[in-house]
mmCIF file of C-alpha atoms in Angstrom:
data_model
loop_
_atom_site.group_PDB
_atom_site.id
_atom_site.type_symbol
_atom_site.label_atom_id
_atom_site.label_comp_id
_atom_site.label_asym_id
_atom_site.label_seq_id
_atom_site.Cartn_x
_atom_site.Cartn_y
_atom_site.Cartn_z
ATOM 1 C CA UNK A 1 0.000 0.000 0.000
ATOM 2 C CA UNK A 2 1.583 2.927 -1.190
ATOM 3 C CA UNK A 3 1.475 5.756 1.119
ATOM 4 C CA UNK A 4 0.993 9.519 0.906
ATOM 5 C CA UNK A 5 2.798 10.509 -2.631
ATOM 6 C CA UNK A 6 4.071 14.221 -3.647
ATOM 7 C CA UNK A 7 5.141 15.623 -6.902
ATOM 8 C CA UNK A 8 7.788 17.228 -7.643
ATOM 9 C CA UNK A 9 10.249 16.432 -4.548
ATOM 10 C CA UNK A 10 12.177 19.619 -5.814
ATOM 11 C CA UNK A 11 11.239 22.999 -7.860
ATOM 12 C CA UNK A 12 13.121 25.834 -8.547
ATOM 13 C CA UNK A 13 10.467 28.889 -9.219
ATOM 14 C CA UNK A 14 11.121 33.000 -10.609
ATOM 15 C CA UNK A 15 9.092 35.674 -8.157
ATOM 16 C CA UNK A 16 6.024 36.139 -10.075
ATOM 17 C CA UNK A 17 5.719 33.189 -11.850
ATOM 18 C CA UNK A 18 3.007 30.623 -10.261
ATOM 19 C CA UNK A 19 3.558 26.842 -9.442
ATOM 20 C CA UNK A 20 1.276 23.694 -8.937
ATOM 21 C CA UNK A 21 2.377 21.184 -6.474
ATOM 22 C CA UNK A 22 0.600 17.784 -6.348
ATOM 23 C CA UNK A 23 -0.398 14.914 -3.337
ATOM 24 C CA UNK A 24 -1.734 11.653 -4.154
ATOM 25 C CA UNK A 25 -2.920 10.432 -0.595
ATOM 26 C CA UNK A 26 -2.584 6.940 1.266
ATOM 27 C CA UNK A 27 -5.426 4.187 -0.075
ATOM 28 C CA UNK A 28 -8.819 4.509 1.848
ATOM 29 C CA UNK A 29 -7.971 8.482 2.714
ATOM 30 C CA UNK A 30 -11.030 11.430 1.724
ATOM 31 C CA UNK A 31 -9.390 14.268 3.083
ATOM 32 C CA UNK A 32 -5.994 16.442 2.075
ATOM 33 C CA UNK A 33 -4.537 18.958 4.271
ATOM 34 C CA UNK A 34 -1.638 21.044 3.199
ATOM 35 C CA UNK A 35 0.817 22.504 5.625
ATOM 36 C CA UNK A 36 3.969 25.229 4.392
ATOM 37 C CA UNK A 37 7.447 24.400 6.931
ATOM 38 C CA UNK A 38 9.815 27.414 6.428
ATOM 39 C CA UNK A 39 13.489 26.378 6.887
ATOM 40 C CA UNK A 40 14.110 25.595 10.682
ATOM 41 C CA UNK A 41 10.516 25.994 11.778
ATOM 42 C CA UNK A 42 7.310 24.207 12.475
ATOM 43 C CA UNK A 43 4.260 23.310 9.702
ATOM 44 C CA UNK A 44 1.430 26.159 9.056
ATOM 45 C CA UNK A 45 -1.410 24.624 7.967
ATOM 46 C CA UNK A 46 -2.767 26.385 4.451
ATOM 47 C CA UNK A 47 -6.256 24.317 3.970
ATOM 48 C CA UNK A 48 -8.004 21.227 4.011
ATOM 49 C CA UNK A 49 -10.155 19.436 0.927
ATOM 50 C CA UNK A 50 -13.058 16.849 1.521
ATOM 51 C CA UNK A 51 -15.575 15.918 -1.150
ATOM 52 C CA UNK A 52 -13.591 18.005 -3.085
ATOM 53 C CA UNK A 53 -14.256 21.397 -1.832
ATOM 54 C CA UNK A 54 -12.242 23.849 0.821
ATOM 55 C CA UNK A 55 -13.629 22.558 4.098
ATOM 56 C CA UNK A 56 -10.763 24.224 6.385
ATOM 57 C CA UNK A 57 -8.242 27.654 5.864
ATOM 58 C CA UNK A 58 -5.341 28.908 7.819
ATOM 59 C CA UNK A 59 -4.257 32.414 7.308
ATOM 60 C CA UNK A 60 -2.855 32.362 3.947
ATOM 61 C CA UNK A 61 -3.667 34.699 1.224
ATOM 62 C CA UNK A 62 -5.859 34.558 -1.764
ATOM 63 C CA UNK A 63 -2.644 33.851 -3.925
ATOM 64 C CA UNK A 64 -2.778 30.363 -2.266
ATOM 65 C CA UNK A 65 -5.325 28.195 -3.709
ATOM 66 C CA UNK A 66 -5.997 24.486 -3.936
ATOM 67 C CA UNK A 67 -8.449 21.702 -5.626
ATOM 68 C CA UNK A 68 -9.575 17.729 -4.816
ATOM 69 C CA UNK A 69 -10.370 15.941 -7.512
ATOM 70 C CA UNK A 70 -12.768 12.892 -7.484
ATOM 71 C CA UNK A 71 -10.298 10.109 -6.975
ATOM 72 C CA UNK A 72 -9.476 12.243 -3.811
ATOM 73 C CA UNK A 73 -5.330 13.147 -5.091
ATOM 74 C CA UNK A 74 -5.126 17.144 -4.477
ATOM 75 C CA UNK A 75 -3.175 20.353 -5.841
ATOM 76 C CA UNK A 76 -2.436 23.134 -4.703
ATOM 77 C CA UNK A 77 -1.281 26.133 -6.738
ATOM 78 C CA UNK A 78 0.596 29.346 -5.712
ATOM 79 C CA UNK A 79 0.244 32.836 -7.878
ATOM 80 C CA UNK A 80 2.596 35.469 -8.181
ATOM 81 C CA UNK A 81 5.054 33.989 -5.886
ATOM 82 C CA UNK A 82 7.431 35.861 -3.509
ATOM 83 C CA UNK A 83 10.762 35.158 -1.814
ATOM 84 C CA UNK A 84 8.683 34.135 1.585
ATOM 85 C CA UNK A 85 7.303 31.268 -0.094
ATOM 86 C CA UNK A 86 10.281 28.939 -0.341
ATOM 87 C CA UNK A 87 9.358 26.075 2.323
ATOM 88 C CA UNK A 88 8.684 22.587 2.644
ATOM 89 C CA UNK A 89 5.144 21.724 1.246
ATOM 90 C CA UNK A 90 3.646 19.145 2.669
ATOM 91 C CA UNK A 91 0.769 16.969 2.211
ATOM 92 C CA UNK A 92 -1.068 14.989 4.857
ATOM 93 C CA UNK A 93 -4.438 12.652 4.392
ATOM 94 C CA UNK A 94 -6.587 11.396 6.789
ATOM 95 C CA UNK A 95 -10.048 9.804 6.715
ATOM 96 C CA UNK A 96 -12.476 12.553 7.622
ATOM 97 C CA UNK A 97 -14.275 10.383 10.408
ATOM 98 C CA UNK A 98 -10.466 9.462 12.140
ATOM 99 C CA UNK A 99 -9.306 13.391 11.171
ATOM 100 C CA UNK A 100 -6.266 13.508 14.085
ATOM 101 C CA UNK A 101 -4.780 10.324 11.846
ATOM 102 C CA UNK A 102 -3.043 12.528 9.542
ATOM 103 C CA UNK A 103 -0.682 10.570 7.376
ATOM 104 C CA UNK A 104 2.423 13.049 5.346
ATOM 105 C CA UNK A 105 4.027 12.494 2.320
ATOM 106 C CA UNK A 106 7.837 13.255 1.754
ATOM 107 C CA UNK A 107 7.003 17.207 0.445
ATOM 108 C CA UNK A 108 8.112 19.597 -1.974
ATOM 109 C CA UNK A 109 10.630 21.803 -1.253
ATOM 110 C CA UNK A 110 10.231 25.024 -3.178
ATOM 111 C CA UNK A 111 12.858 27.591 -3.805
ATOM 112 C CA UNK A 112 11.670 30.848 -5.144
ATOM 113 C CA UNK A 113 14.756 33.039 -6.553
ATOM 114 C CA UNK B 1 -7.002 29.973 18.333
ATOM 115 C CA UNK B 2 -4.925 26.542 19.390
ATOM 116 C CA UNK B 3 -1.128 27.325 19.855
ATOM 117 C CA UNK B 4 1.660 25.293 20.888
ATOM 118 C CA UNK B 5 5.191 26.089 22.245
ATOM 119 C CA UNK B 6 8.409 24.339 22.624
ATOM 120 C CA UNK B 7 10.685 26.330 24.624
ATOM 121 C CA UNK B 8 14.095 24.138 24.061
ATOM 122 C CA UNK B 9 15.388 25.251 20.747
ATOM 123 C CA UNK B 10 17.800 22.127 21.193
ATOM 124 C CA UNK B 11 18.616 19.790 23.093
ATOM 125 C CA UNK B 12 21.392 16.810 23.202
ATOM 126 C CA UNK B 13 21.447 13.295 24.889
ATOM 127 C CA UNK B 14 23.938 10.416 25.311
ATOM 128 C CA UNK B 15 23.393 7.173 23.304
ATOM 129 C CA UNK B 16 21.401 5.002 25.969
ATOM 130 C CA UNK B 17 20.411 7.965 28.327
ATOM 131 C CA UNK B 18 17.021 9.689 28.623
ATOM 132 C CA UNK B 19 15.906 13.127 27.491
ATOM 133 C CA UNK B 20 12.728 14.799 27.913
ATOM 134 C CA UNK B 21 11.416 17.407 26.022
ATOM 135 C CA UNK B 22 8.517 19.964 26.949
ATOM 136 C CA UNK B 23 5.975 20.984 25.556
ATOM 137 C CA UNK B 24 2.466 23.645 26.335
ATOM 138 C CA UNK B 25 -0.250 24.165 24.652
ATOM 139 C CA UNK B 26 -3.199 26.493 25.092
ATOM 140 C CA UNK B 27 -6.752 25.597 23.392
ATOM 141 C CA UNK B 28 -10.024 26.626 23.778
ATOM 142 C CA UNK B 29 -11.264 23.165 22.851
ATOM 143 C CA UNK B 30 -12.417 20.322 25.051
ATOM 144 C CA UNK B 31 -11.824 17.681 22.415
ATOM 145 C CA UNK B 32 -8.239 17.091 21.062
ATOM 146 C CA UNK B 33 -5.340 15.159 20.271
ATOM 147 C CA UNK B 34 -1.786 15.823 21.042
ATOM 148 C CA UNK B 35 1.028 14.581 19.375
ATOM 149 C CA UNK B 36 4.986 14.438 19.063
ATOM 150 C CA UNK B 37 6.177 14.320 15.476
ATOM 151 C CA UNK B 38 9.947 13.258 14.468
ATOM 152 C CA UNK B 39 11.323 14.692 11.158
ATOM 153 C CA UNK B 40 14.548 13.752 10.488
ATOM 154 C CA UNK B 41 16.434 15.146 7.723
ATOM 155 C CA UNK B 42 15.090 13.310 5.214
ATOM 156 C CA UNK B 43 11.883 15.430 5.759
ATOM 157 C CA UNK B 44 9.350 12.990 6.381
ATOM 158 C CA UNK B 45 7.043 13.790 9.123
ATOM 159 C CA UNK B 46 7.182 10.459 11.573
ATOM 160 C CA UNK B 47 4.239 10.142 14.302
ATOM 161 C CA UNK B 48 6.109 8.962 17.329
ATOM 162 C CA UNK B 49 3.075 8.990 20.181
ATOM 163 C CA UNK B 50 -0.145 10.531 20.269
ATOM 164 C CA UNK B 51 -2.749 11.314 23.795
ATOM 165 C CA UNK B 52 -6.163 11.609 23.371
ATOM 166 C CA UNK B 53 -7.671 14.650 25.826
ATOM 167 C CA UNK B 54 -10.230 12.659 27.593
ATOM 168 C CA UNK B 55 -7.395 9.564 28.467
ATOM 169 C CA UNK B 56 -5.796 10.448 31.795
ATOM 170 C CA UNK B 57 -3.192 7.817 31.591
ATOM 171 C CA UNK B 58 -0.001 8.907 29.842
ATOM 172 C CA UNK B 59 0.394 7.633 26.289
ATOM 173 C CA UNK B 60 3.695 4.850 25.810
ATOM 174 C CA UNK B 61 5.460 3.678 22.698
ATOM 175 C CA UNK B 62 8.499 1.394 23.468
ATOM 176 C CA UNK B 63 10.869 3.802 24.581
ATOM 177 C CA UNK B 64 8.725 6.647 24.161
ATOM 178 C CA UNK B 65 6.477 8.012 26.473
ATOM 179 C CA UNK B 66 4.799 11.383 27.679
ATOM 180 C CA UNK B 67 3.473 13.474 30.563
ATOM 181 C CA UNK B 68 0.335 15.080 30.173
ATOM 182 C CA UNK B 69 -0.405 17.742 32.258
ATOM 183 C CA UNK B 70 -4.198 18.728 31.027
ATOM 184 C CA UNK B 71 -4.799 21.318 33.627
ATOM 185 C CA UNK B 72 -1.592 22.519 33.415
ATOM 186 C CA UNK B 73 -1.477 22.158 29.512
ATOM 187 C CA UNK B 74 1.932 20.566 28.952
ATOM 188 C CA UNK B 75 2.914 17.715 27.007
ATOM 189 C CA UNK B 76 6.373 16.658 27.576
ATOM 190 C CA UNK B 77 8.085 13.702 25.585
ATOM 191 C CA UNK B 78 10.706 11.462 27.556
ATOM 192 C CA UNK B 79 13.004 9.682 25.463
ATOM 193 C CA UNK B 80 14.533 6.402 27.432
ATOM 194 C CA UNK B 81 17.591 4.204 26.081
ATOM 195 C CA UNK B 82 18.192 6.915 23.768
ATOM 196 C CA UNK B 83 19.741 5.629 19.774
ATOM 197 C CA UNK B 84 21.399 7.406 17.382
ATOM 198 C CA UNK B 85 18.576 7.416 15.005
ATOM 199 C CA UNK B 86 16.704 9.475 17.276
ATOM 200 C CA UNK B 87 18.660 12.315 16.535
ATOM 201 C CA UNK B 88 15.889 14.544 14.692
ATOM 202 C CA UNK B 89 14.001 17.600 14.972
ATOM 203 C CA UNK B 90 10.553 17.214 17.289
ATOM 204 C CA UNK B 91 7.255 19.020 17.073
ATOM 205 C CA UNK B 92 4.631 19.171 19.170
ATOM 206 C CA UNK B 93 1.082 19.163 17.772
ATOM 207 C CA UNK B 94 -2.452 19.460 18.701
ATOM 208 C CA UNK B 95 -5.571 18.832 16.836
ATOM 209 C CA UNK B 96 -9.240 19.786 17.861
ATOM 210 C CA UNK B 97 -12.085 17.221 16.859
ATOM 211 C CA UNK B 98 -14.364 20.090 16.884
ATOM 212 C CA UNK B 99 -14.976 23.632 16.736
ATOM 213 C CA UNK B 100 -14.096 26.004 14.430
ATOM 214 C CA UNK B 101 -9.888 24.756 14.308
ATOM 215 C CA UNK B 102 -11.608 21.101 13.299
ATOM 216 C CA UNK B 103 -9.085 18.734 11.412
ATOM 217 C CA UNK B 104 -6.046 21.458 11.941
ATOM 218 C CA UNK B 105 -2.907 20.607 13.187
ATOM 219 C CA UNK B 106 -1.173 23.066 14.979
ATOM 220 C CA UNK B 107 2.582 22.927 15.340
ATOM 221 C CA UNK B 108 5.173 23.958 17.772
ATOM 222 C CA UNK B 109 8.429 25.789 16.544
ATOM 223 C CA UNK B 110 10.203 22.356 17.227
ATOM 224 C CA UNK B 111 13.382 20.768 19.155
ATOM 225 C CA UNK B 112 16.624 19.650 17.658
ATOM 226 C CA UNK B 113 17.966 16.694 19.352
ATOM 227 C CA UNK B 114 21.232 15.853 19.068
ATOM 228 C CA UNK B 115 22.709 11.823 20.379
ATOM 229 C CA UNK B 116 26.279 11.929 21.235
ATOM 230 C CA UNK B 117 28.039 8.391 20.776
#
């Protein structure tokens, strides 16, 4: 059983430009959660999907946006990025009736120059 | 709001002694899960315990276990017969089963421990 899968491991992104990260989750899982880990610090959660809509937001802008598609894998796209962004991007799924089970994938580390 | 704070920055242990890390916590909820999360650098996220709210005994895992505090809201992590491959940064984490920070993990900054040979 594969578990909670993330594409790309690495990008390398221009300020301005925009970027779409992707998380497959772990087999039986309805619900995505992505978190942003700056260098050195603890995860800040960004949102939550279920039944493929925005069920939960942390305080991230606008520019931060995500989607769930039926077979439950998830995206979530950044707009006109900035320096700040570079972090860790992670992905975690859960079932939404055992929510505190949050499994993470590996990230995406994302360098904005 | 939840929030969570780890107050050691780092901390170090030698191989086959015990460490304990600390942890508080403030939440307005009644319902929750607390955790203690080992990333080493390879970046994966690793759940090493977790202590449900309602459950006054103290969560174990092998060599792992915690102290929870609830009225005093601390979660510490005690680390016996410390390894080498426990060297790794720790967070902290608490998620509410309800309200409006439902399904949200909160982090602390973290801890870097460090196992001396």
């Amino acid at each position: 059983d594969a578990g909670v899968t993330q594409s790309p491991t690495h990008l390398i992104k221009t300020r301005g430009q925009q970027v779409t990260l992707r998380c497959s989750p772990k087999s039986g899982h309805d619900t995505v959660s992505w978190y942003q880990q700056a260098l050195g610090q603890g995860p800040q959660f960004i949102f939550q999907y279920y039944e493929e809509e925005e069920r939960q937001r942390g305080n991230f802008p606008d520019r931060f946006s995500g989607h769930q598609f039926p077979n439950y894998s998830s995206e979530l796209n950044v707009n006109a990025l900035l320096l700040g962004d570079s972090a860790l991007y992670l992905c975690a799924s859960s079932r939404t009736d055992i929510i505190y089970e949050q499994y993470f994938g590996p990230g995406t580390r994302l360098t904005v120059t | 709001a939840q929030t969570v704070t780890q107050s050691q920055p780092e901390m170090s242990v030698q191989e086959a002694e015990t460490v304990t890390l600390s942890c508080t916590y403030d939440t307005s909820e009644s319902d929750y899960y607390l955790f203690w999360y080992k990333q080493p650098p390879s970046r994966q996220m690793i759940l090493v315990i977790r202590q449900e709210a309602y459950k006054q005994q103290n969560a174990t895992e092998n060599r792992f276990s915690v102290n929870f505090q609830k009225a005093a809201k601390s979660f510490s992590l005690k680390i016996s017969d410390s390894q080498l491959g426990d060297a790794a940064m720790y967070f902290c984490a608490h998620i509410a089963r309800g309200g409006t920070s439902y399904g949200k993990l909160t982090f602390g900054q973290g801890t870097i421990l460090t196992v001396h040979p």
